[in-house]
PDB file with one MODEL, atoms N, CA, C and O in Angstrom:
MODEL        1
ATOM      1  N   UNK A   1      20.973 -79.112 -78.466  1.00  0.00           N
ATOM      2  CA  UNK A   1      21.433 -77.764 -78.508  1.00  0.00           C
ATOM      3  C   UNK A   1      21.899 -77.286 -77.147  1.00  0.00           C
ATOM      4  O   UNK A   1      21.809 -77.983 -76.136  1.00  0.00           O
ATOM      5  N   UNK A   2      22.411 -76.032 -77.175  1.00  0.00           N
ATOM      6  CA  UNK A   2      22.912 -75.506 -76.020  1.00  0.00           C
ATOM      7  C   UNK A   2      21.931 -75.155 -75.119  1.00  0.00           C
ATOM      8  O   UNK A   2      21.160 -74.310 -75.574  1.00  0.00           O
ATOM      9  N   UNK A   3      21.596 -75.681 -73.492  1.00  0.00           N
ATOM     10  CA  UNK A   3      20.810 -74.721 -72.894  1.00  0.00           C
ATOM     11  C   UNK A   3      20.772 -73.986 -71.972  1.00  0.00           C
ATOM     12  O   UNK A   3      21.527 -74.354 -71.073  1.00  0.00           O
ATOM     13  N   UNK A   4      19.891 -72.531 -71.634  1.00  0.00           N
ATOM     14  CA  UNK A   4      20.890 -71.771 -70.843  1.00  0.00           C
ATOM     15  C   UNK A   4      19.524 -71.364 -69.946  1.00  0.00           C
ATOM     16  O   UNK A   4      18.349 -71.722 -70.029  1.00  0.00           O
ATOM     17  N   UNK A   5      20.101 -70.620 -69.222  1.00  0.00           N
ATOM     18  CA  UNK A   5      19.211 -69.940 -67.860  1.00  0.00           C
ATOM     19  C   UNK A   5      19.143 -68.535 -67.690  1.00  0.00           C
ATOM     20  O   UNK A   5      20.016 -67.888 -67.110  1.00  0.00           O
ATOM     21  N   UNK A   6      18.031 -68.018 -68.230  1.00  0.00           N
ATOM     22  CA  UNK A   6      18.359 -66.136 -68.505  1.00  0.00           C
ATOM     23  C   UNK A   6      17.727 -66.041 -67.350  1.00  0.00           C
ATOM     24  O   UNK A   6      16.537 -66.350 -67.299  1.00  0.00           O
ATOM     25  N   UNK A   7      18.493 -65.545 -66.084  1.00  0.00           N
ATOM     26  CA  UNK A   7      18.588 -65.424 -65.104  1.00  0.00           C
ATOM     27  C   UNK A   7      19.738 -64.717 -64.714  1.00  0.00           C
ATOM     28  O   UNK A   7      20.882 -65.054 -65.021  1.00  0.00           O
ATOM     29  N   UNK A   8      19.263 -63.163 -63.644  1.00  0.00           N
ATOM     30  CA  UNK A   8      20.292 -62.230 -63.411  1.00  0.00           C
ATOM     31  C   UNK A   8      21.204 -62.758 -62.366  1.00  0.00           C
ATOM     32  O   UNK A   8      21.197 -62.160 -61.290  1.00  0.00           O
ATOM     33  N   UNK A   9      22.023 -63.825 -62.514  1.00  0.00           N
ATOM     34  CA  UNK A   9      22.800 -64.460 -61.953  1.00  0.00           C
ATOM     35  C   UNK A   9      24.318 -65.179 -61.628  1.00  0.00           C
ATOM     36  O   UNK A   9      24.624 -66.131 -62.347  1.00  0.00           O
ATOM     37  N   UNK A  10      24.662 -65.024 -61.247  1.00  0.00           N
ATOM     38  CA  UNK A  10      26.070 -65.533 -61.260  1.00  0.00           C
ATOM     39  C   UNK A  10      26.495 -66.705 -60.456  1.00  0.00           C
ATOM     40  O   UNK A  10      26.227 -66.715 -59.255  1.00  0.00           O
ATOM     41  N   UNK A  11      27.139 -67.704 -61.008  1.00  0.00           N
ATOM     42  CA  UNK A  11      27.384 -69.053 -60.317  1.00  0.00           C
ATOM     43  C   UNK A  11      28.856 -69.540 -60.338  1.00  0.00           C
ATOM     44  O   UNK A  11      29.358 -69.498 -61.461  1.00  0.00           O
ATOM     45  N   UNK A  12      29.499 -69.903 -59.539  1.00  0.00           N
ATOM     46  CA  UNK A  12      30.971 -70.760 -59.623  1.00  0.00           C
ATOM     47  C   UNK A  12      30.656 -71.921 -59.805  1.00  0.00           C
ATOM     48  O   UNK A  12      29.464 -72.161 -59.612  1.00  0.00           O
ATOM     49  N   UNK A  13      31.225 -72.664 -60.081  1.00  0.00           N
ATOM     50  CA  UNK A  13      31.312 -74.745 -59.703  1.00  0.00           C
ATOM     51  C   UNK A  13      32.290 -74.924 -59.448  1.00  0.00           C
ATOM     52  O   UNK A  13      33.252 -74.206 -59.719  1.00  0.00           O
ATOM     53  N   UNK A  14      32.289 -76.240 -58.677  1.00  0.00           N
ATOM     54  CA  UNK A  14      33.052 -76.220 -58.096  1.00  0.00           C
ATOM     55  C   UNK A  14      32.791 -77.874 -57.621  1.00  0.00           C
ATOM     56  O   UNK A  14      31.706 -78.073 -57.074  1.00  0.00           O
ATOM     57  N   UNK A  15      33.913 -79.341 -57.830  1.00  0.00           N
ATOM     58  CA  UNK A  15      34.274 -80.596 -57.747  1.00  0.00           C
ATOM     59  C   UNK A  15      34.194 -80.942 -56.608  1.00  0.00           C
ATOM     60  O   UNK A  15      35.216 -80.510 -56.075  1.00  0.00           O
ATOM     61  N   UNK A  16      33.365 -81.678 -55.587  1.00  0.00           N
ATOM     62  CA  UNK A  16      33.879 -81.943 -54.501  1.00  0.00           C
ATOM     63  C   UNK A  16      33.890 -83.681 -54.709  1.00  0.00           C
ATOM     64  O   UNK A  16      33.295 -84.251 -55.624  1.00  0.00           O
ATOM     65  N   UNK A  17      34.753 -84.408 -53.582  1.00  0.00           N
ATOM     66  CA  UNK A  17      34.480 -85.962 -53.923  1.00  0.00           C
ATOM     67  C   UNK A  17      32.915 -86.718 -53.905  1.00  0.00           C
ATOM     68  O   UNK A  17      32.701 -87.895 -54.198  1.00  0.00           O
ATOM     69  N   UNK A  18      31.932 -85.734 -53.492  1.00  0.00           N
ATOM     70  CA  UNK A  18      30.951 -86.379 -53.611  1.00  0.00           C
ATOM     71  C   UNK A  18      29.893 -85.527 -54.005  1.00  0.00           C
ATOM     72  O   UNK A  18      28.732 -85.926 -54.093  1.00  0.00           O
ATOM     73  N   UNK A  19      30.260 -84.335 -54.251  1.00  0.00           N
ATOM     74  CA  UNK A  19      29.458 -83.155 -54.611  1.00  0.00           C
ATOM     75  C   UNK A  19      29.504 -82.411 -55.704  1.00  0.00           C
ATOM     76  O   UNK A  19      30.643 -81.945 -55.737  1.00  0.00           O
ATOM     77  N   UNK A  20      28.905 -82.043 -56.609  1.00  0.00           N
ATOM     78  CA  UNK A  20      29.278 -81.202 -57.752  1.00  0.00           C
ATOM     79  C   UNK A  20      28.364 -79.885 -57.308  1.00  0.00           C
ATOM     80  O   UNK A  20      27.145 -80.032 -57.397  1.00  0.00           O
ATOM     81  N   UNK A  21      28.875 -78.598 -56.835  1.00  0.00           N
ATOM     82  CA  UNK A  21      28.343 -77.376 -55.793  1.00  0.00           C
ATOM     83  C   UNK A  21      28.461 -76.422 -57.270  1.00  0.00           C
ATOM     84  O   UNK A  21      29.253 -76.212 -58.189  1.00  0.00           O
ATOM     85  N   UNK A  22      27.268 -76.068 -56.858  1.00  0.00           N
ATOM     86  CA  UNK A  22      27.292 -74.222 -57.618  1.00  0.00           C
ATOM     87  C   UNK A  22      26.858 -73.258 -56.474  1.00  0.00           C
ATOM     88  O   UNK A  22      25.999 -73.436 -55.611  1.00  0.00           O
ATOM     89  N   UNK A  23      27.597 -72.289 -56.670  1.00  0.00           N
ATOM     90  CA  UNK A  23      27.879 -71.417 -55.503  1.00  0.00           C
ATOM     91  C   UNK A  23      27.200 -69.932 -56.042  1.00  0.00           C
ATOM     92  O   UNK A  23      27.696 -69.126 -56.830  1.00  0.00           O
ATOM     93  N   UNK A  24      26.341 -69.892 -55.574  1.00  0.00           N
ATOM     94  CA  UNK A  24      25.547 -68.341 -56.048  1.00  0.00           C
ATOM     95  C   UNK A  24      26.378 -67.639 -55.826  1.00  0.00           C
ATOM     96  O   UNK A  24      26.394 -67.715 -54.597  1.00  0.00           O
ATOM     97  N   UNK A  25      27.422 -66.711 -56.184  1.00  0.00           N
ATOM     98  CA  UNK A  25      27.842 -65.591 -56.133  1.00  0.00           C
ATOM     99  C   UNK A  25      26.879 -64.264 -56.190  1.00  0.00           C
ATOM    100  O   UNK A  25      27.205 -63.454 -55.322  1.00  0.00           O
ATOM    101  N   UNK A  26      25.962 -63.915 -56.861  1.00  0.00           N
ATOM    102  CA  UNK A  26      25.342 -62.564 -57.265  1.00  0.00           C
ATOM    103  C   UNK A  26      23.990 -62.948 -57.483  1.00  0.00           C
ATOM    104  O   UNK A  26      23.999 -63.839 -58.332  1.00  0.00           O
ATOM    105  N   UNK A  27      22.938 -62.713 -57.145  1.00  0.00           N
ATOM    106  CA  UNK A  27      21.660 -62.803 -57.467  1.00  0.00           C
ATOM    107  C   UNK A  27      20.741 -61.196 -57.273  1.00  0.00           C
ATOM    108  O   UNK A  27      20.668 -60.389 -56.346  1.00  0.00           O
ATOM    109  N   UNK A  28      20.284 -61.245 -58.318  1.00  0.00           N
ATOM    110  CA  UNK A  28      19.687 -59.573 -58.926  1.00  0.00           C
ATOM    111  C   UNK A  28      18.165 -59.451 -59.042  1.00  0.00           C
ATOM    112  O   UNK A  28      17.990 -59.942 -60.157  1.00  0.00           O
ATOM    113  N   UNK A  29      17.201 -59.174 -58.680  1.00  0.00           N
ATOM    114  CA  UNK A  29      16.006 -58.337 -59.450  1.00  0.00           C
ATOM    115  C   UNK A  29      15.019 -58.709 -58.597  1.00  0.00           C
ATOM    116  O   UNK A  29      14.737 -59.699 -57.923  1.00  0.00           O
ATOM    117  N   UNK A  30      14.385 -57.176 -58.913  1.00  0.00           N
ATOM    118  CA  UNK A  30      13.318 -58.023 -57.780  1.00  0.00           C
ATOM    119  C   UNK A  30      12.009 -59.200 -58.143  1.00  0.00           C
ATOM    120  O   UNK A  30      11.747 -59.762 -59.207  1.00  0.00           O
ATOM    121  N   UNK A  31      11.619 -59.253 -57.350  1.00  0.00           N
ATOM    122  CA  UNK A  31      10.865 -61.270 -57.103  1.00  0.00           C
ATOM    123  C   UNK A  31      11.843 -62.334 -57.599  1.00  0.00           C
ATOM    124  O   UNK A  31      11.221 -63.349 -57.914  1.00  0.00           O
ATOM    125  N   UNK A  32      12.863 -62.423 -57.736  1.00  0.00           N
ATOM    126  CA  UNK A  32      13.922 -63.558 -58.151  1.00  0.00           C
ATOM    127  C   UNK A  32      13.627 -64.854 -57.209  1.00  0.00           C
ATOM    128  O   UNK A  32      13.073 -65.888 -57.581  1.00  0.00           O
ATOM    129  N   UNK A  33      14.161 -64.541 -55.800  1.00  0.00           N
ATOM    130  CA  UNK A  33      14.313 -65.606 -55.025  1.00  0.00           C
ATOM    131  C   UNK A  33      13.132 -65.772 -54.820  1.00  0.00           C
ATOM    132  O   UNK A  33      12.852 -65.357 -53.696  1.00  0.00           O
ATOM    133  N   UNK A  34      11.977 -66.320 -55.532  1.00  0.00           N
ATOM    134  CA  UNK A  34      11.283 -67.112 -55.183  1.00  0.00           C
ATOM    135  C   UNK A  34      10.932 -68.627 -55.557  1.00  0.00           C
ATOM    136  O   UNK A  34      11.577 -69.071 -56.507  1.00  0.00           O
ATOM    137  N   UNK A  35      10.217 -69.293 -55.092  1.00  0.00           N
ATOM    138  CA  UNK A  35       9.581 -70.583 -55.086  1.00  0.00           C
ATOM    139  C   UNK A  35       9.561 -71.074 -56.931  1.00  0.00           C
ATOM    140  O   UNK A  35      10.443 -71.885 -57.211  1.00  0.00           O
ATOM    141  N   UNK A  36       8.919 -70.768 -57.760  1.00  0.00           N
ATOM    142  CA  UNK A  36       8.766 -70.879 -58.808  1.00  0.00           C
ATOM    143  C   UNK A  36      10.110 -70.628 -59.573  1.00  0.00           C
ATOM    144  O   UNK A  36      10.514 -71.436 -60.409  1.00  0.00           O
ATOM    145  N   UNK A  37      10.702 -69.628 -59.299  1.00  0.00           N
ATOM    146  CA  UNK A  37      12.082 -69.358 -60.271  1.00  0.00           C
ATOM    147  C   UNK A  37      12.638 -70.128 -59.603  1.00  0.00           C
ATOM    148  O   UNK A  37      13.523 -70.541 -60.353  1.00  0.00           O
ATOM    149  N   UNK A  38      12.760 -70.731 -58.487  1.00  0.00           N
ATOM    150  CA  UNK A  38      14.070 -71.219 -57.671  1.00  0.00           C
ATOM    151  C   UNK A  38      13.755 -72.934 -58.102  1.00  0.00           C
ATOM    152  O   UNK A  38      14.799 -73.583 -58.186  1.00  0.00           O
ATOM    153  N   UNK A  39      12.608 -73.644 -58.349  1.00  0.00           N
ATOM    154  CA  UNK A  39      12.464 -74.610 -58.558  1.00  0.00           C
ATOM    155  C   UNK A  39      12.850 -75.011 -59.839  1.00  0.00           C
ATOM    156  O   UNK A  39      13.376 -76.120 -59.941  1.00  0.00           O
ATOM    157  N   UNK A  40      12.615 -74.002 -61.303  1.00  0.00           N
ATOM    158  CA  UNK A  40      13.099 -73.948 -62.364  1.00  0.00           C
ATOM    159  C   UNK A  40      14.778 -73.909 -62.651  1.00  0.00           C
ATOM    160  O   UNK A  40      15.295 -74.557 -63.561  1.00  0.00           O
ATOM    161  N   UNK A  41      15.594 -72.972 -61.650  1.00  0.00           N
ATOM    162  CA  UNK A  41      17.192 -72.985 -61.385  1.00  0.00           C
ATOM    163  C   UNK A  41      17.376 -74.195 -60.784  1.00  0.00           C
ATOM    164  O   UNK A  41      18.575 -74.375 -61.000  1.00  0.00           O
ATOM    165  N   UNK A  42      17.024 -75.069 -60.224  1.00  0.00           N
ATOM    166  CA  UNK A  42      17.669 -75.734 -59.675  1.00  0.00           C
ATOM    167  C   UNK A  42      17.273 -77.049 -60.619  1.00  0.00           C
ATOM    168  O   UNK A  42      18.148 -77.914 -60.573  1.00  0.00           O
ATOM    169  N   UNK A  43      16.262 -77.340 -61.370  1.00  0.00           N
ATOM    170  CA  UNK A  43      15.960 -78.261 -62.463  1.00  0.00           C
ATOM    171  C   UNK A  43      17.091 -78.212 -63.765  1.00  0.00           C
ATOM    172  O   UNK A  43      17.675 -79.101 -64.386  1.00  0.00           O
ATOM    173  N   UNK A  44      17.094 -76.456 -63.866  1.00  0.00           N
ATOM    174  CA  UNK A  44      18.328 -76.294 -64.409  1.00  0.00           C
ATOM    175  C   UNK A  44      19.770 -76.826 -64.360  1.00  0.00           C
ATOM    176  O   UNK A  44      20.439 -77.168 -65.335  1.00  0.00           O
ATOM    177  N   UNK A  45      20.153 -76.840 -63.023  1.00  0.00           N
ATOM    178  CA  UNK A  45      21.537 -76.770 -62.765  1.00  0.00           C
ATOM    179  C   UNK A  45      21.740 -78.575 -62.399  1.00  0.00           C
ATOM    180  O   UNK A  45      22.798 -79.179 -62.227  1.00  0.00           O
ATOM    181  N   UNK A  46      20.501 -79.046 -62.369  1.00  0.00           N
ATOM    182  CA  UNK A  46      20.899 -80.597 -61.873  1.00  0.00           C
ATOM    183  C   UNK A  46      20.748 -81.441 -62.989  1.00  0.00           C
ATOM    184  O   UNK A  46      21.189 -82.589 -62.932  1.00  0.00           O
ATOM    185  N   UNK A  47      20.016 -80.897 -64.295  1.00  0.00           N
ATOM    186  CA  UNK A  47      19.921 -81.819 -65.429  1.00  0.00           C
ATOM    187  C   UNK A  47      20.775 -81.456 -66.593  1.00  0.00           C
ATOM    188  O   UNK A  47      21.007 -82.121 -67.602  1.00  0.00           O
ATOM    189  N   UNK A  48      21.195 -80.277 -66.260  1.00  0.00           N
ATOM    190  CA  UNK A  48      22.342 -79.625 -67.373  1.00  0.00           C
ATOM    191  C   UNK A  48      24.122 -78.903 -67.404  1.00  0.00           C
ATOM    192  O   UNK A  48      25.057 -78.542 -68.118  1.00  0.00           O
ATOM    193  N   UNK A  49      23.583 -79.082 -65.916  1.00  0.00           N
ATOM    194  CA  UNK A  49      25.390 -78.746 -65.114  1.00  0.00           C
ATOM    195  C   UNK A  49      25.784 -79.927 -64.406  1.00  0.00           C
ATOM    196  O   UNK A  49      26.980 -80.203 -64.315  1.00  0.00           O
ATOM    197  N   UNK A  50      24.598 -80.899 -63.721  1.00  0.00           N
ATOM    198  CA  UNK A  50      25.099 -82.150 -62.930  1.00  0.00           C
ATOM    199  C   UNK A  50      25.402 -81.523 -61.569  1.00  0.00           C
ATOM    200  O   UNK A  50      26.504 -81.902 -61.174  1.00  0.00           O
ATOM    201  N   UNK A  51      24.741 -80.618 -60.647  1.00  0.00           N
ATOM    202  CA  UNK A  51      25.201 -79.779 -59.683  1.00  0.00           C
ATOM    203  C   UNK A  51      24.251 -80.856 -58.763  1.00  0.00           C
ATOM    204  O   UNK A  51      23.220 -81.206 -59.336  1.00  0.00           O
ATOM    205  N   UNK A  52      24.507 -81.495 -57.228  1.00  0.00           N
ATOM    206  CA  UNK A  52      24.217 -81.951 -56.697  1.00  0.00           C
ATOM    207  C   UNK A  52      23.563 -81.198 -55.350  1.00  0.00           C
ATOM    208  O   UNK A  52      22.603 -81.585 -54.684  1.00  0.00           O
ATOM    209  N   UNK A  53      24.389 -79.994 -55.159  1.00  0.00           N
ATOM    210  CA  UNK A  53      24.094 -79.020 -54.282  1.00  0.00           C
ATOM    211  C   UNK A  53      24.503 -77.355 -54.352  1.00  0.00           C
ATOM    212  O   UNK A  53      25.682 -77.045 -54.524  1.00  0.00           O
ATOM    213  N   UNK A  54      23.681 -76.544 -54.237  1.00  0.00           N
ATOM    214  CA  UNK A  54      23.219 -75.281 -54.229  1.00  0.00           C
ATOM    215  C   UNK A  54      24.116 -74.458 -52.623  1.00  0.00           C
ATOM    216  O   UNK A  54      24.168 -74.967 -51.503  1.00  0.00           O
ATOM    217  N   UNK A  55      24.514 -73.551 -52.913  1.00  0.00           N
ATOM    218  CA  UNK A  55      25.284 -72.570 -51.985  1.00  0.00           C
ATOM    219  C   UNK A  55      25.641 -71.455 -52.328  1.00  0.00           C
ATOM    220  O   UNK A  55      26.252 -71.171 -53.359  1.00  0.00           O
ATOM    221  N   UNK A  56      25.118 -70.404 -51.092  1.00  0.00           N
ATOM    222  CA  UNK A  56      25.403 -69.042 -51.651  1.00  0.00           C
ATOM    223  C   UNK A  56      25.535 -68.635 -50.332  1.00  0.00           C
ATOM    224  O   UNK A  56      24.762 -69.140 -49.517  1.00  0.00           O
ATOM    225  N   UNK A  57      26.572 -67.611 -49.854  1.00  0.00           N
ATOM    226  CA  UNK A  57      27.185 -66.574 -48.985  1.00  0.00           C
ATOM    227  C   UNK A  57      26.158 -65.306 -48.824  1.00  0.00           C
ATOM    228  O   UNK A  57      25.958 -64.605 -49.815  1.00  0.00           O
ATOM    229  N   UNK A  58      25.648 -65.072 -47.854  1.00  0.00           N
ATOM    230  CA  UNK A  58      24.546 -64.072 -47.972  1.00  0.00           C
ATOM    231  C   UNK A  58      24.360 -63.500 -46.205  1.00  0.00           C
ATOM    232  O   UNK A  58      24.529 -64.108 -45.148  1.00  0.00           O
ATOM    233  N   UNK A  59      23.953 -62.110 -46.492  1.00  0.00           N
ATOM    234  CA  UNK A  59      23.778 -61.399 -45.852  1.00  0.00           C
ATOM    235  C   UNK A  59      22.492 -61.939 -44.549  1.00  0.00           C
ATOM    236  O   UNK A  59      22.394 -63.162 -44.645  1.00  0.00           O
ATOM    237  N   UNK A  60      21.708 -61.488 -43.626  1.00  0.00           N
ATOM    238  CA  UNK A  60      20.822 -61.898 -43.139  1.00  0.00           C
ATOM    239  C   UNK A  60      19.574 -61.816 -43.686  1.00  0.00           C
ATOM    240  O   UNK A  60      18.728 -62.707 -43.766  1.00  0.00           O
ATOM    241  N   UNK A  61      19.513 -60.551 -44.101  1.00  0.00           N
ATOM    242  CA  UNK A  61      18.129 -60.024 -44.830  1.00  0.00           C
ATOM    243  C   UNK A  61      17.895 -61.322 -46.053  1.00  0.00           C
ATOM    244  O   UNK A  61      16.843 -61.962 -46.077  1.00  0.00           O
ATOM    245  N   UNK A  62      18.882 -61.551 -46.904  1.00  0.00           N
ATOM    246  CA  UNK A  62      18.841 -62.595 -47.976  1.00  0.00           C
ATOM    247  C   UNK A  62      18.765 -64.020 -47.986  1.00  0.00           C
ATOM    248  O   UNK A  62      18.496 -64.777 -48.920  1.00  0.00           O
ATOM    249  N   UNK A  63      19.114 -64.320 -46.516  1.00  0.00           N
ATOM    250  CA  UNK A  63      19.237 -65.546 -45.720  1.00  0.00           C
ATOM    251  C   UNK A  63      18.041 -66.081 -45.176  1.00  0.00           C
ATOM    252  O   UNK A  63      17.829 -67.278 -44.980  1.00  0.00           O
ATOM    253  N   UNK A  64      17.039 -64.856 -44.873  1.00  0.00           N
ATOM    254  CA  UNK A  64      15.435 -64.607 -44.734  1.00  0.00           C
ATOM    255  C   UNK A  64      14.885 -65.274 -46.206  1.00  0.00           C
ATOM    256  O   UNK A  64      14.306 -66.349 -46.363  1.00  0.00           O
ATOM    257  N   UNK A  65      15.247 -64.318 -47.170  1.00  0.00           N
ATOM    258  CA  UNK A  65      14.682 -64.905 -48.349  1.00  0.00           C
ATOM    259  C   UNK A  65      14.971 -66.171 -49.169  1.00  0.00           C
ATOM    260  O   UNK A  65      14.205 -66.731 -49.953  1.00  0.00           O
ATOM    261  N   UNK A  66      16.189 -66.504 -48.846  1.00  0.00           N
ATOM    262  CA  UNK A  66      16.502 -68.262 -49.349  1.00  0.00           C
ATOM    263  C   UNK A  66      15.598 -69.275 -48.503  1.00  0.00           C
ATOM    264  O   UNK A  66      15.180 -70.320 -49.003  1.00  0.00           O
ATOM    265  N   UNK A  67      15.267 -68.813 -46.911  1.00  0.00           N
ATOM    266  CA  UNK A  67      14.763 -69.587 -46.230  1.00  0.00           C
ATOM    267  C   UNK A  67      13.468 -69.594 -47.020  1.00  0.00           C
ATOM    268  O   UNK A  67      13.050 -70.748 -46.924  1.00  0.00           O
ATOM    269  N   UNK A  68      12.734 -68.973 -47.660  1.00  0.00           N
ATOM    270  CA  UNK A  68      11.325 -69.097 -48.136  1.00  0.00           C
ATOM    271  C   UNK A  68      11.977 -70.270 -49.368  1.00  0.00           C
ATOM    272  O   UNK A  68      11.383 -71.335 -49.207  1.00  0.00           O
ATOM    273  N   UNK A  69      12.669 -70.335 -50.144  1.00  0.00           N
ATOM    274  CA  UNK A  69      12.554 -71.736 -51.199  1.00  0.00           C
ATOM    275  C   UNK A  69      13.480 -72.403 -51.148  1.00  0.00           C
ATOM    276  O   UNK A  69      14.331 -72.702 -51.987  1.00  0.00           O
ATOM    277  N   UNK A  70      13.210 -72.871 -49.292  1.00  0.00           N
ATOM    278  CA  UNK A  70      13.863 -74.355 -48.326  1.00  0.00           C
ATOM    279  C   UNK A  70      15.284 -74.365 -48.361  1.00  0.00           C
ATOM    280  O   UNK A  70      15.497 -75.566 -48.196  1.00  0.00           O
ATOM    281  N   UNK A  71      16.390 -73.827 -48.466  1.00  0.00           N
ATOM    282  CA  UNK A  71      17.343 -73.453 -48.371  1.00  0.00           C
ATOM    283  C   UNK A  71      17.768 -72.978 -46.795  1.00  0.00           C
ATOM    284  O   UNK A  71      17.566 -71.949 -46.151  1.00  0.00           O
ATOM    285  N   UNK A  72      18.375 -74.104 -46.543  1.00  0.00           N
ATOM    286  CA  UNK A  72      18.491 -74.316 -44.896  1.00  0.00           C
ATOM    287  C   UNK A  72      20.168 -73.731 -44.466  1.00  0.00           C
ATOM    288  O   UNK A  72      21.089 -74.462 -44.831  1.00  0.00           O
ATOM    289  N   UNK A  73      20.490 -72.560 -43.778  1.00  0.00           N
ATOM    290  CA  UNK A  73      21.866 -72.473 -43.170  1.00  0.00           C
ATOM    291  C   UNK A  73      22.563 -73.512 -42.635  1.00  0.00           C
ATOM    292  O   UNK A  73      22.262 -74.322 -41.759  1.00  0.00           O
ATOM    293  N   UNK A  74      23.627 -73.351 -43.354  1.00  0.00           N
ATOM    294  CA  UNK A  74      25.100 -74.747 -43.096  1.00  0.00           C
ATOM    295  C   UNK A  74      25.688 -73.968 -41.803  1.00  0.00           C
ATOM    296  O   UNK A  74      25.663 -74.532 -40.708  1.00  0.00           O
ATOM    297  N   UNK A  75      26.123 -72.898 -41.920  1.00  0.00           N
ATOM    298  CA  UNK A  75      26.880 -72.302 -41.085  1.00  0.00           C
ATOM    299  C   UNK A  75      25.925 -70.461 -40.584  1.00  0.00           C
ATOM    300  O   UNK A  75      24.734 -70.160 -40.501  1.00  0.00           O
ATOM    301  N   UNK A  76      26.865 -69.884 -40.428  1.00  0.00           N
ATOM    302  CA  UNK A  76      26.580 -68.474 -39.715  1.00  0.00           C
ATOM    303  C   UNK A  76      25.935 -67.682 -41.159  1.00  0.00           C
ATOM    304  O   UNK A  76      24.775 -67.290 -41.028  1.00  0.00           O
ATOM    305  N   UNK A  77      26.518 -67.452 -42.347  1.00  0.00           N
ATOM    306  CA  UNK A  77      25.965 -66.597 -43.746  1.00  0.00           C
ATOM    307  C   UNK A  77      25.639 -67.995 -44.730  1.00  0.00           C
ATOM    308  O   UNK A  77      24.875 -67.805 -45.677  1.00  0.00           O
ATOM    309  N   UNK A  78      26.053 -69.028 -44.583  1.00  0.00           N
ATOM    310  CA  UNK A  78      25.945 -70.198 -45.687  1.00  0.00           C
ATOM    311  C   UNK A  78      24.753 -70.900 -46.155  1.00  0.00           C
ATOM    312  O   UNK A  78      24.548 -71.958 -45.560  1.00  0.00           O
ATOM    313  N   UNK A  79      23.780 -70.541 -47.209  1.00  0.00           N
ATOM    314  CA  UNK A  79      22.620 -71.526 -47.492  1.00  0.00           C
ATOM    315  C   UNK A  79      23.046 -72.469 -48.164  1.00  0.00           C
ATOM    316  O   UNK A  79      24.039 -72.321 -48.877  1.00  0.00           O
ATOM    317  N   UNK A  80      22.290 -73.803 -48.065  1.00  0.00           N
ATOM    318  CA  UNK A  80      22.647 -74.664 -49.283  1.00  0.00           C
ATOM    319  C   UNK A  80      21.261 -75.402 -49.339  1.00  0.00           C
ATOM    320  O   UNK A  80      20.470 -75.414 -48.395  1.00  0.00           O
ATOM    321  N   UNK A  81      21.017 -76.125 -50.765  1.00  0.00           N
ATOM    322  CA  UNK A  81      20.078 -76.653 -50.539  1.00  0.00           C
ATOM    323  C   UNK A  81      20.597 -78.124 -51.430  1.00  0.00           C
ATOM    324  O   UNK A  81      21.236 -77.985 -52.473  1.00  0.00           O
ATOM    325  N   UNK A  82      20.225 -79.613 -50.860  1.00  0.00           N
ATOM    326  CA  UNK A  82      20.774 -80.793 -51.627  1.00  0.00           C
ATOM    327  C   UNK A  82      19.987 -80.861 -52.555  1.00  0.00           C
ATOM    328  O   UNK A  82      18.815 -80.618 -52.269  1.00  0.00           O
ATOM    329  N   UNK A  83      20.303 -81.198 -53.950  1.00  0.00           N
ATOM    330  CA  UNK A  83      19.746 -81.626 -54.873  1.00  0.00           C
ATOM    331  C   UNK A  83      19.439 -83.408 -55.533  1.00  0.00           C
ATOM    332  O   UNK A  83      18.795 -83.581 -56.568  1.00  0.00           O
TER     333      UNK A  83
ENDMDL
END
C-alpha cells in the first residue's frame, strides 16, 4: 500500500549523480525537530523515497535546533545529514 508521513512538512527531491536529496523546505509545530520524530523522517524518506541525504536552508535559531538531531552545516544556512 501507499505510505505516507503525517508530518507538518514540506520536501523537494531532487537527482544528484550520486545522491537522491530531499530538501526541507517548511517545517512546522512545536517539538517537531526532535531526536525521535527526526529518526522516524528519515527511516521514512530512505526506505520509501530512496533519499540518500537530508537538506534544509535555515535560519540560525533553526540551525541550533537541527544541530540537536546531528545535522551538521555544509555551508553558512545549509544542514544536511547523510543517510
Amino acid at each position: 500500500g501507499v505510505q505516507t508521513c503525517a508530518l507538518p512538512i514540506s520536501i523537494t527531491y531532487a537527482n544528484h549523480p550520486k545522491e537522491r536529496v530531499a530538501h526541507i523546505t517548511a517545517l512546522g509545530g512545536k517539538g517537531i525537530v526532535n531526536i525521535d520524530v527526526f529518526d522516524q523522517l528519515q527511516y521514512y524518506l530512505s526506505k520509501y523515497r530512496g533519499v540518500t541525504l537530508i537538506q534544509a536552508w535555515c535560519s540560525g535559531a533553526l540551525e541550533r535546533l537541527y544541530k540537536r538531531v546531528n545535522m551538521k552545516a555544509a555551508n553558512i544556512k545549509l544542514v544536511e545529514i547523510k543517510l
